[in-house]
């Protein structure tokens, strides 16, 4: 496997840095909203968990939209906070155009799939969204095979590779169905949008047709020379 080298004029440009800052701000704003909802829910006794995802229940369809905003407590939200910041920042920084289409599909498509396969219980939390975005980032890097995307993929795997166990029914109070659904949709989105947001690659002079070195042999000249020698 030959990795492609991104053009440093792009990756180190002011625009690239601005995109990273914007992606980070988006992730912090989203996490801030989640913390605001959790604080309000806890101190005002709103009992918002009732708006979670209820599989195969018509009323529970609302949870497809609302479940990622709701958590079972501060410990639950805290465990999702850093993965959300990392995954949202990575998705919008590396693949901004694809993110605008993939993220809604991971959110809604993952929720709908969990609604079909989930146990008859109330499912809440943004972990399904986290699994979807991390799967999207990891698989996108594997498919694109440029240094930057691959580096982020390996970084994500190093940090959260152990989360793979979360798609298995090994903990009764954990919504592994939302994890699995999010990851599946994330992989599908990575495949569908694998050609989007391709980073400009570094080109060397010898790769351009107009810049073939003088010492490089011309096949036609070499063929004529062989005929003369005969």
PDB file of C-alpha atoms in Angstrom:
ATOM      1  CA  UNK A   1       0.000   0.000   0.000  1.00  0.00           C
ATOM      2  CA  UNK A   2       1.470   3.310  -1.118  1.00  0.00           C
ATOM      3  CA  UNK A   3       0.354   6.318   0.905  1.00  0.00           C
ATOM      4  CA  UNK A   4      -0.202   9.621  -0.847  1.00  0.00           C
ATOM      5  CA  UNK A   5       1.419  12.754   0.518  1.00  0.00           C
ATOM      6  CA  UNK A   6      -0.890  15.780   0.927  1.00  0.00           C
ATOM      7  CA  UNK A   7       0.349  19.074  -0.465  1.00  0.00           C
ATOM      8  CA  UNK A   8       1.798  21.026   2.499  1.00  0.00           C
ATOM      9  CA  UNK A   9       0.743  24.262   0.823  1.00  0.00           C
ATOM     10  CA  UNK A  10      -2.817  23.150   1.561  1.00  0.00           C
ATOM     11  CA  UNK A  11      -2.449  21.351   4.891  1.00  0.00           C
ATOM     12  CA  UNK A  12      -0.402  24.223   6.409  1.00  0.00           C
ATOM     13  CA  UNK A  13      -2.411  27.007   4.817  1.00  0.00           C
ATOM     14  CA  UNK A  14      -4.394  29.627   6.771  1.00  0.00           C
ATOM     15  CA  UNK A  15      -7.577  28.153   5.293  1.00  0.00           C
ATOM     16  CA  UNK A  16      -6.789  24.702   6.710  1.00  0.00           C
ATOM     17  CA  UNK A  17      -6.076  26.176  10.144  1.00  0.00           C
ATOM     18  CA  UNK A  18      -9.289  28.177   9.960  1.00  0.00           C
ATOM     19  CA  UNK A  19     -11.231  25.023   9.089  1.00  0.00           C
ATOM     20  CA  UNK A  20      -9.751  23.233  12.098  1.00  0.00           C
ATOM     21  CA  UNK A  21     -10.716  26.068  14.452  1.00  0.00           C
ATOM     22  CA  UNK A  22     -14.230  26.110  13.021  1.00  0.00           C
ATOM     23  CA  UNK A  23     -14.575  22.334  13.419  1.00  0.00           C
ATOM     24  CA  UNK A  24     -13.367  22.536  17.020  1.00  0.00           C
ATOM     25  CA  UNK A  25     -15.823  25.320  17.791  1.00  0.00           C
ATOM     26  CA  UNK A  26     -18.692  23.297  16.356  1.00  0.00           C
ATOM     27  CA  UNK A  27     -17.792  20.356  18.576  1.00  0.00           C
ATOM     28  CA  UNK A  28     -17.518  22.542  21.680  1.00  0.00           C
ATOM     29  CA  UNK A  29     -20.842  24.234  20.957  1.00  0.00           C
ATOM     30  CA  UNK A  30     -22.594  20.890  20.536  1.00  0.00           C
ATOM     31  CA  UNK A  31     -21.086  19.478  23.720  1.00  0.00           C
ATOM     32  CA  UNK A  32     -22.019  22.708  25.517  1.00  0.00           C
ATOM     33  CA  UNK A  33     -25.657  22.248  24.467  1.00  0.00           C
ATOM     34  CA  UNK A  34     -25.624  18.693  25.819  1.00  0.00           C
ATOM     35  CA  UNK A  35     -24.243  19.851  29.158  1.00  0.00           C
ATOM     36  CA  UNK A  36     -26.821  22.637  29.357  1.00  0.00           C
ATOM     37  CA  UNK A  37     -29.642  20.128  28.750  1.00  0.00           C
ATOM     38  CA  UNK A  38     -28.252  17.724  31.353  1.00  0.00           C
ATOM     39  CA  UNK A  39     -27.851  20.455  33.985  1.00  0.00           C
ATOM     40  CA  UNK A  40     -31.375  21.743  33.349  1.00  0.00           C
ATOM     41  CA  UNK A  41     -32.780  18.224  33.429  1.00  0.00           C
ATOM     42  CA  UNK A  42     -31.015  17.355  36.669  1.00  0.00           C
ATOM     43  CA  UNK A  43     -31.707  20.508  38.662  1.00  0.00           C
ATOM     44  CA  UNK A  44     -35.230  21.203  37.374  1.00  0.00           C
ATOM     45  CA  UNK A  45     -36.367  17.585  37.496  1.00  0.00           C
ATOM     46  CA  UNK A  46     -37.597  17.597  33.905  1.00  0.00           C
ATOM     47  CA  UNK A  47     -37.260  13.818  33.484  1.00  0.00           C
ATOM     48  CA  UNK A  48     -36.325  14.195  29.824  1.00  0.00           C
ATOM     49  CA  UNK A  49     -35.363  10.540  29.509  1.00  0.00           C
ATOM     50  CA  UNK A  50     -38.990   9.827  28.644  1.00  0.00           C
ATOM     51  CA  UNK A  51     -38.258  11.348  25.239  1.00  0.00           C
ATOM     52  CA  UNK A  52     -35.640   8.705  24.491  1.00  0.00           C
ATOM     53  CA  UNK A  53     -35.734   6.118  21.734  1.00  0.00           C
ATOM     54  CA  UNK A  54     -38.335   3.354  22.244  1.00  0.00           C
ATOM     55  CA  UNK A  55     -37.766   0.568  19.693  1.00  0.00           C
ATOM     56  CA  UNK A  56     -40.770  -0.446  17.570  1.00  0.00           C
ATOM     57  CA  UNK A  57     -43.003   2.020  19.407  1.00  0.00           C
ATOM     58  CA  UNK A  58     -44.692   4.719  17.353  1.00  0.00           C
ATOM     59  CA  UNK A  59     -44.279   7.254  20.160  1.00  0.00           C
ATOM     60  CA  UNK A  60     -40.635   6.233  20.497  1.00  0.00           C
ATOM     61  CA  UNK A  61     -39.893   7.377  16.952  1.00  0.00           C
ATOM     62  CA  UNK A  62     -39.352  10.851  18.371  1.00  0.00           C
ATOM     63  CA  UNK A  63     -36.282   9.454  20.105  1.00  0.00           C
ATOM     64  CA  UNK A  64     -34.536   9.094  16.763  1.00  0.00           C
ATOM     65  CA  UNK A  65     -34.057  12.872  16.917  1.00  0.00           C
ATOM     66  CA  UNK A  66     -33.994  13.509  20.663  1.00  0.00           C
ATOM     67  CA  UNK A  67     -32.065  10.535  22.114  1.00  0.00           C
ATOM     68  CA  UNK A  68     -28.537  11.914  21.383  1.00  0.00           C
ATOM     69  CA  UNK A  69     -29.389  15.034  23.412  1.00  0.00           C
ATOM     70  CA  UNK A  70     -30.323  13.027  26.516  1.00  0.00           C
ATOM     71  CA  UNK A  71     -28.141  11.199  29.027  1.00  0.00           C
ATOM     72  CA  UNK A  72     -28.668   9.107  32.120  1.00  0.00           C
ATOM     73  CA  UNK A  73     -26.547  11.352  34.311  1.00  0.00           C
ATOM     74  CA  UNK A  74     -23.416  13.463  34.447  1.00  0.00           C
ATOM     75  CA  UNK A  75     -21.174  10.388  34.433  1.00  0.00           C
ATOM     76  CA  UNK A  76     -22.849   9.169  31.242  1.00  0.00           C
ATOM     77  CA  UNK A  77     -22.452  12.551  29.559  1.00  0.00           C
ATOM     78  CA  UNK A  78     -18.866  12.938  30.779  1.00  0.00           C
ATOM     79  CA  UNK A  79     -17.912   9.607  29.183  1.00  0.00           C
ATOM     80  CA  UNK A  80     -19.217  10.883  25.838  1.00  0.00           C
ATOM     81  CA  UNK A  81     -17.800  14.397  26.035  1.00  0.00           C
ATOM     82  CA  UNK A  82     -14.226  13.888  24.839  1.00  0.00           C
ATOM     83  CA  UNK A  83     -15.115  11.324  22.142  1.00  0.00           C
ATOM     84  CA  UNK A  84     -17.686  13.789  20.808  1.00  0.00           C
ATOM     85  CA  UNK A  85     -15.147  16.616  20.674  1.00  0.00           C
ATOM     86  CA  UNK A  86     -12.574  14.433  18.913  1.00  0.00           C
ATOM     87  CA  UNK A  87     -14.987  12.850  16.442  1.00  0.00           C
ATOM     88  CA  UNK A  88     -16.906  16.008  15.480  1.00  0.00           C
ATOM     89  CA  UNK A  89     -13.675  17.981  15.060  1.00  0.00           C
ATOM     90  CA  UNK A  90     -12.100  15.242  12.929  1.00  0.00           C
ATOM     91  CA  UNK A  91     -15.161  14.789  10.692  1.00  0.00           C
ATOM     92  CA  UNK A  92     -15.700  18.483   9.972  1.00  0.00           C
ATOM     93  CA  UNK A  93     -11.999  19.291   9.641  1.00  0.00           C
ATOM     94  CA  UNK A  94     -11.048  16.437   7.334  1.00  0.00           C
ATOM     95  CA  UNK A  95     -14.286  15.982   5.387  1.00  0.00           C
ATOM     96  CA  UNK A  96     -16.394  19.172   5.681  1.00  0.00           C
ATOM     97  CA  UNK A  97     -18.548  18.643   2.596  1.00  0.00           C
ATOM     98  CA  UNK A  98     -19.171  14.971   3.258  1.00  0.00           C
ATOM     99  CA  UNK A  99     -19.888  15.728   6.930  1.00  0.00           C
ATOM    100  CA  UNK A 100     -22.872  17.911   6.024  1.00  0.00           C
ATOM    101  CA  UNK A 101     -24.486  14.840   4.448  1.00  0.00           C
ATOM    102  CA  UNK A 102     -23.006  11.971   6.424  1.00  0.00           C
ATOM    103  CA  UNK A 103     -23.671  13.359   9.905  1.00  0.00           C
ATOM    104  CA  UNK A 104     -27.466  13.703   9.467  1.00  0.00           C
ATOM    105  CA  UNK A 105     -27.567  10.177   8.052  1.00  0.00           C
ATOM    106  CA  UNK A 106     -25.548   8.816  10.979  1.00  0.00           C
ATOM    107  CA  UNK A 107     -27.852  10.630  13.403  1.00  0.00           C
ATOM    108  CA  UNK A 108     -31.189   9.753  11.799  1.00  0.00           C
ATOM    109  CA  UNK A 109     -30.258   6.551   9.981  1.00  0.00           C
ATOM    110  CA  UNK A 110     -28.488   5.143  13.020  1.00  0.00           C
ATOM    111  CA  UNK A 111     -31.433   6.051  15.223  1.00  0.00           C
ATOM    112  CA  UNK A 112     -33.890   4.433  12.823  1.00  0.00           C
ATOM    113  CA  UNK A 113     -31.832   1.250  12.623  1.00  0.00           C
ATOM    114  CA  UNK A 114     -31.612   1.133  16.432  1.00  0.00           C
ATOM    115  CA  UNK A 115     -35.401   1.629  16.552  1.00  0.00           C
ATOM    116  CA  UNK A 116     -35.788  -1.551  14.487  1.00  0.00           C
ATOM    117  CA  UNK A 117     -33.231  -3.769  16.254  1.00  0.00           C
ATOM    118  CA  UNK A 118     -33.251  -2.396  19.806  1.00  0.00           C
ATOM    119  CA  UNK A 119     -34.549  -4.087  22.916  1.00  0.00           C
ATOM    120  CA  UNK A 120     -37.893  -2.878  24.322  1.00  0.00           C
ATOM    121  CA  UNK A 121     -36.425  -0.236  26.588  1.00  0.00           C
ATOM    122  CA  UNK A 122     -35.634   3.491  26.598  1.00  0.00           C
ATOM    123  CA  UNK A 123     -32.376   4.223  24.771  1.00  0.00           C
ATOM    124  CA  UNK A 124     -30.653   7.566  25.332  1.00  0.00           C
ATOM    125  CA  UNK A 125     -27.202   9.075  24.831  1.00  0.00           C
ATOM    126  CA  UNK A 126     -24.942  10.395  22.093  1.00  0.00           C
ATOM    127  CA  UNK A 127     -22.736   7.302  22.036  1.00  0.00           C
ATOM    128  CA  UNK A 128     -24.434   6.000  18.879  1.00  0.00           C
ATOM    129  CA  UNK A 129     -23.471   9.250  17.189  1.00  0.00           C
ATOM    130  CA  UNK A 130     -19.917   8.876  18.504  1.00  0.00           C
ATOM    131  CA  UNK A 131     -19.622   5.348  17.137  1.00  0.00           C
ATOM    132  CA  UNK A 132     -20.927   6.485  13.764  1.00  0.00           C
ATOM    133  CA  UNK A 133     -18.531   9.394  13.419  1.00  0.00           C
ATOM    134  CA  UNK A 134     -15.500   7.452  14.641  1.00  0.00           C
ATOM    135  CA  UNK A 135     -16.317   4.632  12.213  1.00  0.00           C
ATOM    136  CA  UNK A 136     -16.692   7.201   9.435  1.00  0.00           C
ATOM    137  CA  UNK A 137     -13.308   8.784  10.204  1.00  0.00           C
ATOM    138  CA  UNK A 138     -11.498   5.461  10.545  1.00  0.00           C
ATOM    139  CA  UNK A 139     -12.870   3.840   7.388  1.00  0.00           C
ATOM    140  CA  UNK A 140     -12.491   7.059   5.368  1.00  0.00           C
ATOM    141  CA  UNK A 141      -8.796   7.137   6.173  1.00  0.00           C
ATOM    142  CA  UNK A 142      -8.365   3.502   5.185  1.00  0.00           C
ATOM    143  CA  UNK A 143     -10.088   4.093   1.847  1.00  0.00           C
ATOM    144  CA  UNK A 144      -8.394   7.370   0.911  1.00  0.00           C
ATOM    145  CA  UNK A 145      -4.862   6.273   1.896  1.00  0.00           C
ATOM    146  CA  UNK A 146      -3.253   9.681   2.191  1.00  0.00           C
ATOM    147  CA  UNK A 147      -0.908  10.456   5.073  1.00  0.00           C
ATOM    148  CA  UNK A 148      -3.198  12.912   6.814  1.00  0.00           C
ATOM    149  CA  UNK A 149      -6.344  10.779   6.722  1.00  0.00           C
ATOM    150  CA  UNK A 150      -4.444   7.646   7.680  1.00  0.00           C
ATOM    151  CA  UNK A 151      -2.721   9.393  10.579  1.00  0.00           C
ATOM    152  CA  UNK A 152      -6.063  10.517  11.999  1.00  0.00           C
ATOM    153  CA  UNK A 153      -7.515   7.033  11.479  1.00  0.00           C
ATOM    154  CA  UNK A 154      -4.680   5.439  13.425  1.00  0.00           C
ATOM    155  CA  UNK A 155      -4.962   8.119  16.119  1.00  0.00           C
ATOM    156  CA  UNK A 156      -8.683   7.402  16.486  1.00  0.00           C
ATOM    157  CA  UNK A 157      -8.010   3.671  16.661  1.00  0.00           C
ATOM    158  CA  UNK A 158      -5.309   4.209  19.290  1.00  0.00           C
ATOM    159  CA  UNK A 159      -7.644   6.295  21.460  1.00  0.00           C
ATOM    160  CA  UNK A 160     -10.932   4.479  20.989  1.00  0.00           C
ATOM    161  CA  UNK A 161     -10.193   1.093  19.449  1.00  0.00           C
ATOM    162  CA  UNK A 162     -11.336  -0.614  22.634  1.00  0.00           C
ATOM    163  CA  UNK A 163     -14.800   0.884  22.084  1.00  0.00           C
ATOM    164  CA  UNK A 164     -15.288  -1.827  19.463  1.00  0.00           C
ATOM    165  CA  UNK A 165     -16.523  -4.079  22.269  1.00  0.00           C
ATOM    166  CA  UNK A 166     -19.403  -1.670  22.740  1.00  0.00           C
ATOM    167  CA  UNK A 167     -21.223  -3.055  19.688  1.00  0.00           C
ATOM    168  CA  UNK A 168     -21.629  -6.392  21.475  1.00  0.00           C
ATOM    169  CA  UNK A 169     -24.335  -7.203  24.060  1.00  0.00           C
ATOM    170  CA  UNK A 170     -21.917  -7.628  26.950  1.00  0.00           C
ATOM    171  CA  UNK A 171     -23.363  -5.031  29.353  1.00  0.00           C
ATOM    172  CA  UNK A 172     -27.098  -5.214  30.102  1.00  0.00           C
ATOM    173  CA  UNK A 173     -27.547  -1.479  30.833  1.00  0.00           C
ATOM    174  CA  UNK A 174     -25.586  -0.323  27.766  1.00  0.00           C
ATOM    175  CA  UNK A 175     -27.381   0.390  24.495  1.00  0.00           C
ATOM    176  CA  UNK A 176     -25.144  -1.684  22.286  1.00  0.00           C
ATOM    177  CA  UNK A 177     -27.867  -1.486  19.622  1.00  0.00           C
ATOM    178  CA  UNK A 178     -27.332   2.272  19.218  1.00  0.00           C
ATOM    179  CA  UNK A 179     -23.568   1.711  19.102  1.00  0.00           C
ATOM    180  CA  UNK A 180     -23.884  -0.956  16.423  1.00  0.00           C
ATOM    181  CA  UNK A 181     -26.416   1.014  14.384  1.00  0.00           C
ATOM    182  CA  UNK A 182     -24.284   4.154  14.442  1.00  0.00           C
ATOM    183  CA  UNK A 183     -21.137   2.259  13.465  1.00  0.00           C
ATOM    184  CA  UNK A 184     -22.856   0.482  10.568  1.00  0.00           C
ATOM    185  CA  UNK A 185     -24.241   3.704   9.123  1.00  0.00           C
ATOM    186  CA  UNK A 186     -20.869   5.414   9.652  1.00  0.00           C
ATOM    187  CA  UNK A 187     -19.097   2.729   7.621  1.00  0.00           C
ATOM    188  CA  UNK A 188     -21.699   2.964   4.845  1.00  0.00           C
ATOM    189  CA  UNK A 189     -21.336   6.749   4.699  1.00  0.00           C
ATOM    190  CA  UNK A 190     -17.544   6.460   4.529  1.00  0.00           C
ATOM    191  CA  UNK A 191     -17.841   4.168   1.516  1.00  0.00           C
ATOM    192  CA  UNK A 192     -20.429   6.341  -0.222  1.00  0.00           C
ATOM    193  CA  UNK A 193     -18.454   9.564   0.247  1.00  0.00           C
ATOM    194  CA  UNK A 194     -14.969   8.124  -0.184  1.00  0.00           C
ATOM    195  CA  UNK A 195     -14.266  10.446  -3.139  1.00  0.00           C
ATOM    196  CA  UNK A 196     -15.450  13.615  -1.416  1.00  0.00           C
ATOM    197  CA  UNK A 197     -13.079  16.159   0.155  1.00  0.00           C
ATOM    198  CA  UNK A 198      -9.981  14.670  -1.415  1.00  0.00           C
ATOM    199  CA  UNK A 199      -6.973  16.595  -0.134  1.00  0.00           C
ATOM    200  CA  UNK A 200      -4.655  18.104  -2.807  1.00  0.00           C
ATOM    201  CA  UNK A 201      -1.622  15.881  -3.184  1.00  0.00           C
ATOM    202  CA  UNK A 202       1.986  16.913  -3.459  1.00  0.00           C
ATOM    203  CA  UNK A 203       3.334  16.505  -6.978  1.00  0.00           C
ATOM    204  CA  UNK A 204       6.993  16.256  -7.840  1.00  0.00           C
ATOM    205  CA  UNK A 205       8.533  17.702 -10.970  1.00  0.00           C
ATOM    206  CA  UNK A 206       9.255  14.303 -12.442  1.00  0.00           C
ATOM    207  CA  UNK A 207       5.522  13.441 -12.256  1.00  0.00           C
ATOM    208  CA  UNK A 208       4.575  16.156 -14.738  1.00  0.00           C
ATOM    209  CA  UNK A 209       4.672  15.345 -18.460  1.00  0.00           C
ATOM    210  CA  UNK A 210       6.218  18.722 -19.267  1.00  0.00           C
ATOM    211  CA  UNK A 211       9.023  18.346 -16.799  1.00  0.00           C
ATOM    212  CA  UNK A 212      10.638  15.057 -17.821  1.00  0.00           C
ATOM    213  CA  UNK A 213      14.352  15.241 -16.932  1.00  0.00           C
ATOM    214  CA  UNK A 214      16.836  15.582 -19.792  1.00  0.00           C
ATOM    215  CA  UNK A 215      18.519  12.377 -18.770  1.00  0.00           C
ATOM    216  CA  UNK A 216      15.301  10.341 -19.078  1.00  0.00           C
ATOM    217  CA  UNK A 217      15.542   8.174 -22.236  1.00  0.00           C
ATOM    218  CA  UNK A 218      13.093   8.812 -25.082  1.00  0.00           C
ATOM    219  CA  UNK A 219      11.703   5.397 -26.197  1.00  0.00           C
ATOM    220  CA  UNK A 220      11.520   6.415 -29.891  1.00  0.00           C
ATOM    221  CA  UNK A 221      15.107   7.677 -29.919  1.00  0.00           C
ATOM    222  CA  UNK A 222      16.282   4.523 -28.211  1.00  0.00           C
ATOM    223  CA  UNK A 223      14.439   2.347 -30.758  1.00  0.00           C
ATOM    224  CA  UNK A 224      16.041   4.245 -33.706  1.00  0.00           C
ATOM    225  CA  UNK A 225      19.447   3.887 -32.080  1.00  0.00           C
ATOM    226  CA  UNK A 226      18.974   0.131 -31.755  1.00  0.00           C
ATOM    227  CA  UNK A 227      18.059  -0.105 -35.476  1.00  0.00           C
ATOM    228  CA  UNK A 228      21.204   1.848 -36.479  1.00  0.00           C
ATOM    229  CA  UNK A 229      23.363  -0.432 -34.412  1.00  0.00           C
ATOM    230  CA  UNK A 230      21.932  -3.461 -36.139  1.00  0.00           C
TER     231      UNK A 230
END
